[in-house]
PDB file of C-alpha atoms in Angstrom:
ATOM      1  CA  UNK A 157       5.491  20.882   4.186  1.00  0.00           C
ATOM      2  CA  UNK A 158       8.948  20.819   4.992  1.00  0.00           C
ATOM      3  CA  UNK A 159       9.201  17.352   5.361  1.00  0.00           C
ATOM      4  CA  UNK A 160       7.472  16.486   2.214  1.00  0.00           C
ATOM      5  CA  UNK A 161       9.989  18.366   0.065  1.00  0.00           C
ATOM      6  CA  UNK A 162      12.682  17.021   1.383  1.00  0.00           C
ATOM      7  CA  UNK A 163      11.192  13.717   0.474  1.00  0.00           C
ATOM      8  CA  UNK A 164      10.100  14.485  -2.880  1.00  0.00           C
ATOM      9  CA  UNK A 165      13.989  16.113  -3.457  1.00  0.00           C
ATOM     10  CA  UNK A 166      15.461  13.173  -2.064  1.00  0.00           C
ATOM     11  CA  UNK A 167      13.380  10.997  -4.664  1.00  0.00           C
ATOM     12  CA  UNK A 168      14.234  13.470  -7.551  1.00  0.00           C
ATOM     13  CA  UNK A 169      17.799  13.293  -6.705  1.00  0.00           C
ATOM     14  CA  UNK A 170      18.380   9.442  -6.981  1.00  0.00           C
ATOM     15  CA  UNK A 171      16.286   9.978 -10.624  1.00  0.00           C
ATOM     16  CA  UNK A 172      18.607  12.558 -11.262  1.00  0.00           C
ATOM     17  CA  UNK A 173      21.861  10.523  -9.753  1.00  0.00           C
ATOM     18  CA  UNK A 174      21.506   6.781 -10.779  1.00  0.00           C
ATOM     19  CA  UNK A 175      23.011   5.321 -14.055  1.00  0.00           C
ATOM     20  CA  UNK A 176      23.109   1.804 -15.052  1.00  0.00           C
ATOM     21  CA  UNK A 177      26.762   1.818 -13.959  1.00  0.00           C
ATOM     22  CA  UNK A 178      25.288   2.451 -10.190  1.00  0.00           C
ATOM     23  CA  UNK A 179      25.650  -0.174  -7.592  1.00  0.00           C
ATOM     24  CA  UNK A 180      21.597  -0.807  -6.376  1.00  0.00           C
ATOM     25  CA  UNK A 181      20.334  -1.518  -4.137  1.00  0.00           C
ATOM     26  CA  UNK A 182      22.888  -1.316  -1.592  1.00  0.00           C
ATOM     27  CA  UNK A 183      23.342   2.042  -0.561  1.00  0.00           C
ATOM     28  CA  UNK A 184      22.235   4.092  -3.368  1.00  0.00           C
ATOM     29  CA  UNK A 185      18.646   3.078  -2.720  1.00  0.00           C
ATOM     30  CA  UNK A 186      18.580   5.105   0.654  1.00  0.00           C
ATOM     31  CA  UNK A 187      17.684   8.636  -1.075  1.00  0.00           C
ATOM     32  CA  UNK A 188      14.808   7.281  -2.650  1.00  0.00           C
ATOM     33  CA  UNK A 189      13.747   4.749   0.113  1.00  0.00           C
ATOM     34  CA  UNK A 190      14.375   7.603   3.167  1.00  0.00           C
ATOM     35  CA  UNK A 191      12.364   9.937   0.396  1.00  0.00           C
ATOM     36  CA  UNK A 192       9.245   7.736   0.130  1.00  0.00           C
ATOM     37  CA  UNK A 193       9.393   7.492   4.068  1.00  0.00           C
ATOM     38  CA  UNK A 194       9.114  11.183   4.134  1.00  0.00           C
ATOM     39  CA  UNK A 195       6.344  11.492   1.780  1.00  0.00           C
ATOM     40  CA  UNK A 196       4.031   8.644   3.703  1.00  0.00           C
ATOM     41  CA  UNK A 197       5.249  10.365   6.697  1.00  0.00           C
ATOM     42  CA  UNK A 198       3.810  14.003   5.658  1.00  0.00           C
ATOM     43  CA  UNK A 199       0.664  12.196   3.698  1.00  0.00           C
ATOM     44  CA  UNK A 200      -1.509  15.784   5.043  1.00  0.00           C
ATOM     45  CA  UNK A 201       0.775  17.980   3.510  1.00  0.00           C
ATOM     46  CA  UNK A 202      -0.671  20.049   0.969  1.00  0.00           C
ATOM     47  CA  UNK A 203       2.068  19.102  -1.406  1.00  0.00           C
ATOM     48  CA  UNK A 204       1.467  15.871  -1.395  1.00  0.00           C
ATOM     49  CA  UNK A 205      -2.014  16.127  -1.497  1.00  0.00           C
ATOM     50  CA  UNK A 206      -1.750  18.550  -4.389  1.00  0.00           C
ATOM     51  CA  UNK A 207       0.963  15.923  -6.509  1.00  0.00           C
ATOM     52  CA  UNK A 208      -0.203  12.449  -5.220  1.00  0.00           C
ATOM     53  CA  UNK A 209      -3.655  12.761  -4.459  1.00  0.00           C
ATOM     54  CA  UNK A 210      -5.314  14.111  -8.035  1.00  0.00           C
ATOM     55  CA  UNK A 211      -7.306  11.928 -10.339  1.00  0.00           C
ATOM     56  CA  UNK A 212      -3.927  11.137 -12.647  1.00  0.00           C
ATOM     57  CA  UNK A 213      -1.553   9.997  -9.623  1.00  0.00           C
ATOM     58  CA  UNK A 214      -4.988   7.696  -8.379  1.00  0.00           C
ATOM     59  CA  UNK A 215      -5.686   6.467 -11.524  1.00  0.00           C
ATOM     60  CA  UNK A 216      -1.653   5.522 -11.926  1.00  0.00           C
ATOM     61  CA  UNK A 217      -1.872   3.693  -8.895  1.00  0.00           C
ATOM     62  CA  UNK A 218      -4.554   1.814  -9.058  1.00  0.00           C
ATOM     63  CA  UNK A 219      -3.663   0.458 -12.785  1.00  0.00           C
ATOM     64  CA  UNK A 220       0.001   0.246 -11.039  1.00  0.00           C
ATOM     65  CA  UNK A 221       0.386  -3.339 -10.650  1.00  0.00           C
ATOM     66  CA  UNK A 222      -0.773  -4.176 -13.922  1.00  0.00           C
ATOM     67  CA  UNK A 223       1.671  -1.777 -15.508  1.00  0.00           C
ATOM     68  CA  UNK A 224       4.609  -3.316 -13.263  1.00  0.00           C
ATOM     69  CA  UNK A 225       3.665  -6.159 -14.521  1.00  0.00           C
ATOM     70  CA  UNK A 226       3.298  -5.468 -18.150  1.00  0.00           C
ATOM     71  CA  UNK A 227       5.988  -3.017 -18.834  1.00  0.00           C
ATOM     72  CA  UNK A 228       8.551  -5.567 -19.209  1.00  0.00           C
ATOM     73  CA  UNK A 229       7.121  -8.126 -21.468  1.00  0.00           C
ATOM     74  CA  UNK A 230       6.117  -4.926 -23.845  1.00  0.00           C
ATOM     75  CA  UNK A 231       9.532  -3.805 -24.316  1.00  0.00           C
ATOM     76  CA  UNK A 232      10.695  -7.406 -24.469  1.00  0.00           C
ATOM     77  CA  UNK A 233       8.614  -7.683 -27.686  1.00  0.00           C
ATOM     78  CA  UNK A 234       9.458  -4.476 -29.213  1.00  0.00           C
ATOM     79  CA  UNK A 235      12.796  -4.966 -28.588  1.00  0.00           C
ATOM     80  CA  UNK A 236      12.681  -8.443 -30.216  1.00  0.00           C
ATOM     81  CA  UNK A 237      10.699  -7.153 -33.264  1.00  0.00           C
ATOM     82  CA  UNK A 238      12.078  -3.939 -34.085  1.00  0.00           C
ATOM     83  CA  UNK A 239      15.540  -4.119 -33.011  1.00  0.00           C
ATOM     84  CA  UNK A 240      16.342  -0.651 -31.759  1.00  0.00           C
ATOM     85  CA  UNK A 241      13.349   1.153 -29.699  1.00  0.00           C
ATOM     86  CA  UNK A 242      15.497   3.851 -28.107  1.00  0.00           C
ATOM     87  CA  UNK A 243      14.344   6.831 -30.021  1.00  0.00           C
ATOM     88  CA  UNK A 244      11.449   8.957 -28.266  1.00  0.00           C
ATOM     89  CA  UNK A 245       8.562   7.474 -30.525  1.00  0.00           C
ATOM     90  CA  UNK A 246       9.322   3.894 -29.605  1.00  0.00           C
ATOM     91  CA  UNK A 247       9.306   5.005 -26.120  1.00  0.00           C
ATOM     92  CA  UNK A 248       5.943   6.531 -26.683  1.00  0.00           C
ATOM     93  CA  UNK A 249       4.629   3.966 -28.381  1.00  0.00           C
ATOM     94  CA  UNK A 250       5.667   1.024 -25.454  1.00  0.00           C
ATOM     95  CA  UNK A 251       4.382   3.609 -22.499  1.00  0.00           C
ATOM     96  CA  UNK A 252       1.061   4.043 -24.967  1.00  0.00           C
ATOM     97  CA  UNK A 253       1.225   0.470 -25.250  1.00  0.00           C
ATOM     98  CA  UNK A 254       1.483  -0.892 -21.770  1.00  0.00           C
ATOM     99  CA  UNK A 255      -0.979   1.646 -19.989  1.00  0.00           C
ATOM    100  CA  UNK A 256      -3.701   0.348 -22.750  1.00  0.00           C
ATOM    101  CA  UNK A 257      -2.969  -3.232 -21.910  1.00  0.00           C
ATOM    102  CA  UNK A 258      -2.196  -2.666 -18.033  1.00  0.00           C
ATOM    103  CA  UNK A 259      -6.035  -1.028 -17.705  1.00  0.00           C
ATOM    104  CA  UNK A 260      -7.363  -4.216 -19.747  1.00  0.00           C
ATOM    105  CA  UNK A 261      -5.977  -6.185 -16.758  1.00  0.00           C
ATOM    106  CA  UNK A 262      -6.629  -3.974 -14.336  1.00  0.00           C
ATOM    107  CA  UNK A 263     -10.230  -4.127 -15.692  1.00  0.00           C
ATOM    108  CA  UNK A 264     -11.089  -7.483 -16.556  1.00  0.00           C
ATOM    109  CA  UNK A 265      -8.755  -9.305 -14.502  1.00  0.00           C
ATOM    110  CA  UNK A 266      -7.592  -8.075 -11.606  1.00  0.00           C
ATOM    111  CA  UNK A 267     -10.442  -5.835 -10.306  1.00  0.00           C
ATOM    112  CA  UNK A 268     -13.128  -9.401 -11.141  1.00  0.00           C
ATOM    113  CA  UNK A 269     -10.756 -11.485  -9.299  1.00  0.00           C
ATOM    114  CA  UNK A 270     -10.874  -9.364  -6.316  1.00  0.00           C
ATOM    115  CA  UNK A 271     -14.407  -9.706  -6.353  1.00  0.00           C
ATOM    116  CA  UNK A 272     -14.705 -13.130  -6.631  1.00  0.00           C
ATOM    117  CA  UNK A 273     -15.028 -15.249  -3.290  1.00  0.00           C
ATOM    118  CA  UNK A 274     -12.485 -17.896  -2.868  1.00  0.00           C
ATOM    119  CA  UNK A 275     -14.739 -20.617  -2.129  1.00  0.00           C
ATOM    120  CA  UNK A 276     -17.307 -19.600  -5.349  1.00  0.00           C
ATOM    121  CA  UNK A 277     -17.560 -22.253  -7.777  1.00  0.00           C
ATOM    122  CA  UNK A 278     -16.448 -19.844 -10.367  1.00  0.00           C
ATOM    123  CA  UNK A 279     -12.857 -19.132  -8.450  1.00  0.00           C
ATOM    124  CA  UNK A 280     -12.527 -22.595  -8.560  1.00  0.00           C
ATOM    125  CA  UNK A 281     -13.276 -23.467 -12.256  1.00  0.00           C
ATOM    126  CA  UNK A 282     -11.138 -20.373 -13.333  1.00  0.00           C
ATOM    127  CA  UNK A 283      -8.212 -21.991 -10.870  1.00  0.00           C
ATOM    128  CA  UNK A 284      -8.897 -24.783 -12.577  1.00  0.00           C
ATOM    129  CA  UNK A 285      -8.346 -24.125 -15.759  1.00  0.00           C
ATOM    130  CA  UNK A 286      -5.559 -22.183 -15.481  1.00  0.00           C
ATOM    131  CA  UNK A 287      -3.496 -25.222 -13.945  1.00  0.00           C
ATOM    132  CA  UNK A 288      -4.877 -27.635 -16.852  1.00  0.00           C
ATOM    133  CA  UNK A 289      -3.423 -24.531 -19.815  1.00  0.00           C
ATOM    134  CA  UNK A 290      -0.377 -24.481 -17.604  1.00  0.00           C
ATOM    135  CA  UNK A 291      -0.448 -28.357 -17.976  1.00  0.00           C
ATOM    136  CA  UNK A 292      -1.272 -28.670 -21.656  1.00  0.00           C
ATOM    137  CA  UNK A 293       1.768 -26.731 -22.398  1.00  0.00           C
ATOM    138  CA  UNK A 294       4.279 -28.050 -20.388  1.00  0.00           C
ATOM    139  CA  UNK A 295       3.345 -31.443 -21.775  1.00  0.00           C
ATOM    140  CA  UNK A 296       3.295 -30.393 -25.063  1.00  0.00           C
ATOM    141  CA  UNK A 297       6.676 -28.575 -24.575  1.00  0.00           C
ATOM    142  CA  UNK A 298       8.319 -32.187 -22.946  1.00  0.00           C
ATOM    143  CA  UNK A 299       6.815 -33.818 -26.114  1.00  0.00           C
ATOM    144  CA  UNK A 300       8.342 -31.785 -28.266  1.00  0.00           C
ATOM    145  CA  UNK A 301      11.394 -30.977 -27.009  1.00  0.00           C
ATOM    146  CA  UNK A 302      10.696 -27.611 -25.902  1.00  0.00           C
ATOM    147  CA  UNK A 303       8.881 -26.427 -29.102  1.00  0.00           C
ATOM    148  CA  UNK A 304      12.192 -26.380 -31.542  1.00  0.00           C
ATOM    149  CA  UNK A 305       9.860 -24.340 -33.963  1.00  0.00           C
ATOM    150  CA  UNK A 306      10.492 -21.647 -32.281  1.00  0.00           C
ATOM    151  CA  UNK A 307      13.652 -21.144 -32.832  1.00  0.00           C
ATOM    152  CA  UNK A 308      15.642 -20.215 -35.826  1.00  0.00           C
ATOM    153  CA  UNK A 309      17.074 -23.627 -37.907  1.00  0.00           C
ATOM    154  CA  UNK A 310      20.417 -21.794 -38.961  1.00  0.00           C
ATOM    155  CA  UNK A 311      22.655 -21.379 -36.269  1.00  0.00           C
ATOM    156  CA  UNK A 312      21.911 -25.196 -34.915  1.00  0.00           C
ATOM    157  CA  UNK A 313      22.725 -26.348 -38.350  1.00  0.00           C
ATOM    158  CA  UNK A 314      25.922 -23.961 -38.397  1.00  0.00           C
ATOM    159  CA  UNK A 315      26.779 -25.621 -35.219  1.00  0.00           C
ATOM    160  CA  UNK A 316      26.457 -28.396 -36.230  1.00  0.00           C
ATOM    161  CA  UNK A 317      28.087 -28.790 -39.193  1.00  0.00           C
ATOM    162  CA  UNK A 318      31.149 -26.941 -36.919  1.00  0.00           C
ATOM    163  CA  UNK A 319      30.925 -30.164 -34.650  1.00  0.00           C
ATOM    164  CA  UNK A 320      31.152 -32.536 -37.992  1.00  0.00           C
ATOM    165  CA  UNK A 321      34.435 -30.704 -38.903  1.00  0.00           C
ATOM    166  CA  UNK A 322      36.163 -30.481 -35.650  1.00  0.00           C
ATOM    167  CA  UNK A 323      34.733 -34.276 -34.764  1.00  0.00           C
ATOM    168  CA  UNK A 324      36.164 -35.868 -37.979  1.00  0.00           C
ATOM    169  CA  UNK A 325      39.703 -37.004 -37.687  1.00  0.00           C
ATOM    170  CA  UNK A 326      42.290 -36.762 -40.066  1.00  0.00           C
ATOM    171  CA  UNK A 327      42.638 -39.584 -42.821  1.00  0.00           C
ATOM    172  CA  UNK A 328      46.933 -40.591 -42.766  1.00  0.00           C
ATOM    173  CA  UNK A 329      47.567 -39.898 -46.277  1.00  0.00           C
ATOM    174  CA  UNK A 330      50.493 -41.871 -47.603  1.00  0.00           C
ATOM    175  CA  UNK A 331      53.078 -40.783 -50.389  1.00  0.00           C
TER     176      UNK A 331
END
Protein backbone atom coordinates (compact mmCIF):
# COMPACT_ATOMS: atom_id res chain seq x y z
CA UNK A 1 0.00 0.00 0.00
CA UNK A 2 2.77 2.07 0.80
CA UNK A 3 4.31 1.90 -2.34
CA UNK A 4 1.27 2.64 -4.31
CA UNK A 5 0.74 6.01 -2.62
CA UNK A 6 3.80 7.13 -3.04
CA UNK A 7 3.28 6.49 -6.69
CA UNK A 8 -0.02 7.90 -7.05
CA UNK A 9 1.50 11.26 -4.93
CA UNK A 10 4.36 11.36 -7.07
CA UNK A 11 1.91 11.43 -10.20
CA UNK A 12 -0.38 14.05 -8.46
CA UNK A 13 2.52 16.17 -7.73
CA UNK A 14 3.93 16.66 -11.34
CA UNK A 15 -0.14 17.50 -12.18
CA UNK A 16 0.05 19.75 -9.47
CA UNK A 17 3.82 21.14 -10.39
CA UNK A 18 4.08 21.42 -14.27
CA UNK A 19 3.18 24.66 -16.23
CA UNK A 20 3.67 25.27 -19.80
CA UNK A 21 6.75 27.30 -18.82
CA UNK A 22 8.27 23.74 -17.50
CA UNK A 23 11.18 22.21 -19.24
CA UNK A 24 9.68 18.34 -20.28
CA UNK A 25 10.69 15.90 -20.60
CA UNK A 26 14.03 16.15 -19.26
CA UNK A 27 13.97 15.93 -15.73
CA UNK A 28 10.63 17.01 -14.73
CA UNK A 29 9.15 13.85 -16.20
CA UNK A 30 10.84 11.65 -13.40
CA UNK A 31 7.92 12.23 -10.68
CA UNK A 32 5.43 11.05 -12.92
CA UNK A 33 7.52 8.35 -14.79
CA UNK A 34 9.15 6.91 -11.17
CA UNK A 35 5.18 7.30 -10.07
CA UNK A 36 3.73 5.05 -12.80
CA UNK A 37 6.68 2.57 -11.97
CA UNK A 38 5.37 2.44 -8.51
CA UNK A 39 1.86 1.91 -9.36
CA UNK A 40 2.67 -1.19 -11.98
CA UNK A 41 5.00 -2.19 -9.34
CA UNK A 42 2.19 -2.46 -6.44
CA UNK A 43 -0.60 -3.60 -9.26
CA UNK A 44 -2.18 -6.00 -5.91
CA UNK A 45 -2.52 -3.20 -3.81
CA UNK A 46 -5.89 -2.55 -2.79
CA UNK A 47 -5.54 1.04 -3.80
CA UNK A 48 -4.87 0.48 -6.96
CA UNK A 49 -7.22 -2.07 -7.40
CA UNK A 50 -9.88 0.12 -5.82
CA UNK A 51 -8.82 3.46 -8.35
CA UNK A 52 -7.53 1.62 -11.52
CA UNK A 53 -9.27 -1.46 -11.67
CA UNK A 54 -13.27 -0.32 -11.65
CA UNK A 55 -15.46 -0.37 -14.69
CA UNK A 56 -14.70 3.66 -15.41
CA UNK A 57 -10.70 3.42 -15.25
CA UNK A 58 -11.25 -0.06 -17.75
CA UNK A 59 -13.52 1.45 -19.87
CA UNK A 60 -10.95 4.71 -20.11
CA UNK A 61 -8.36 2.49 -21.09
CA UNK A 62 -9.57 0.52 -23.41
CA UNK A 63 -11.20 3.60 -25.51
CA UNK A 64 -7.59 5.20 -24.56
CA UNK A 65 -5.92 5.11 -27.78
CA UNK A 66 -8.69 6.36 -29.65
CA UNK A 67 -9.04 9.33 -27.34
CA UNK A 68 -5.10 10.01 -27.65
CA UNK A 69 -5.67 10.03 -30.85
CA UNK A 70 -8.69 12.17 -31.22
CA UNK A 71 -8.26 14.72 -28.57
CA UNK A 72 -6.09 16.81 -30.60
CA UNK A 73 -7.76 17.14 -33.89
CA UNK A 74 -11.10 18.05 -31.67
CA UNK A 75 -9.64 20.97 -30.09
CA UNK A 76 -7.86 21.82 -33.32
CA UNK A 77 -11.35 22.36 -34.82
CA UNK A 78 -12.93 24.11 -32.03
CA UNK A 79 -10.22 26.19 -31.70
CA UNK A 80 -10.33 27.06 -35.44
CA UNK A 81 -14.14 27.62 -35.39
CA UNK A 82 -14.88 29.31 -32.31
CA UNK A 83 -11.88 31.20 -31.55
CA UNK A 84 -11.60 31.09 -27.79
CA UNK A 85 -12.62 27.55 -26.10
CA UNK A 86 -11.01 28.20 -22.72
CA UNK A 87 -14.04 28.70 -20.62
CA UNK A 88 -15.31 25.43 -18.69
CA UNK A 89 -18.26 24.70 -21.23
CA UNK A 90 -15.98 24.55 -24.24
CA UNK A 91 -13.88 22.28 -22.27
CA UNK A 92 -16.89 20.17 -21.61
CA UNK A 93 -18.10 20.21 -24.73
CA UNK A 94 -14.43 18.97 -26.55
CA UNK A 95 -13.99 16.14 -23.57
CA UNK A 96 -17.97 15.28 -24.43
CA UNK A 97 -16.92 15.47 -27.85
CA UNK A 98 -13.86 13.33 -28.18
CA UNK A 99 -14.97 10.39 -25.77
CA UNK A 100 -18.22 10.12 -28.24
CA UNK A 101 -16.02 10.00 -31.27
CA UNK A 102 -12.98 8.05 -29.57
CA UNK A 103 -15.69 5.00 -28.65
CA UNK A 104 -16.95 5.24 -32.45
CA UNK A 105 -13.33 4.25 -33.27
CA UNK A 106 -12.75 2.24 -30.67
CA UNK A 107 -15.93 0.41 -31.84
CA UNK A 108 -16.00 0.22 -35.41
CA UNK A 109 -12.49 0.57 -36.15
CA UNK A 110 -10.11 -0.42 -34.01
CA UNK A 111 -11.71 -3.35 -32.08
CA UNK A 112 -12.85 -4.94 -36.18
CA UNK A 113 -9.38 -4.43 -37.23
CA UNK A 114 -8.03 -6.41 -34.46
CA UNK A 115 -10.18 -9.06 -35.45
CA UNK A 116 -9.47 -9.21 -38.82
CA UNK A 117 -6.63 -11.73 -40.01
CA UNK A 118 -3.88 -10.18 -41.93
CA UNK A 119 -3.91 -12.45 -44.73
CA UNK A 120 -8.13 -12.23 -45.10
CA UNK A 121 -9.15 -10.91 -48.29
CA UNK A 122 -11.05 -8.29 -46.49
CA UNK A 123 -7.66 -6.83 -44.63
CA UNK A 124 -6.41 -6.62 -47.88
CA UNK A 125 -9.22 -4.78 -49.82
CA UNK A 126 -9.62 -2.36 -46.77
CA UNK A 127 -5.51 -1.84 -47.10
CA UNK A 128 -6.25 -1.32 -50.32
CA UNK A 129 -8.36 1.21 -50.43
CA UNK A 130 -7.03 3.19 -48.00
CA UNK A 131 -3.67 3.63 -50.08
CA UNK A 132 -5.82 4.42 -53.39
CA UNK A 133 -7.99 7.57 -50.96
CA UNK A 134 -4.52 8.41 -49.76
CA UNK A 135 -3.58 8.47 -53.54
CA UNK A 136 -6.60 10.26 -54.96
CA UNK A 137 -5.83 13.10 -52.75
CA UNK A 138 -2.40 13.62 -52.99
CA UNK A 139 -2.88 13.72 -56.75
CA UNK A 140 -5.57 15.88 -56.62
CA UNK A 141 -3.67 18.16 -54.14
CA UNK A 142 -0.32 18.21 -56.82
CA UNK A 143 -2.99 19.10 -59.48
CA UNK A 144 -4.19 21.74 -57.84
CA UNK A 145 -1.64 23.23 -56.17
CA UNK A 146 -2.38 22.09 -52.82
CA UNK A 147 -6.16 22.87 -52.88
CA UNK A 148 -5.81 26.97 -52.86
CA UNK A 149 -9.65 26.87 -52.00
CA UNK A 150 -8.93 26.33 -48.89
CA UNK A 151 -7.48 29.09 -47.97
CA UNK A 152 -8.64 32.59 -47.50
CA UNK A 153 -8.11 34.92 -51.01
CA UNK A 154 -7.33 38.19 -48.92
CA UNK A 155 -4.15 38.12 -47.40
CA UNK A 156 -2.43 36.54 -50.80
CA UNK A 157 -3.98 39.37 -52.64
CA UNK A 158 -2.76 41.89 -49.79
CA UNK A 159 0.56 40.39 -50.37
CA UNK A 160 0.53 40.72 -53.32
CA UNK A 161 -0.40 43.88 -54.17
CA UNK A 162 2.54 44.75 -51.24
CA UNK A 163 5.04 42.98 -53.74
CA UNK A 164 3.58 45.27 -56.82
CA UNK A 165 4.43 48.40 -54.71
CA UNK A 166 7.74 47.57 -53.32
CA UNK A 167 8.68 45.78 -56.95
CA UNK A 168 7.83 48.92 -59.03
CA UNK A 169 10.63 51.36 -59.37
CA UNK A 170 10.51 54.88 -59.27
CA UNK A 171 9.69 56.86 -62.61
CA UNK A 172 12.77 60.02 -62.74
CA UNK A 173 10.47 62.83 -62.88
CA UNK A 174 12.01 65.83 -64.55
CA UNK A 175 11.33 69.65 -63.77
Amino acid sequence: EFIALIGFALIIYSLCTLTEKSLFPYVNALPSCVGALLLILAHDSYLVRLLLNNRISVAIGLVSYSLYLVHWPVYVFFKYVFLNVSGLLWVIAMLAITFGIAIFCYRYIETPWRKTRPNSAGFFKAIASGALVLCVLGVSMKWQQGWEWRYNPMPTLIASSEADVMNKTAEPIFF
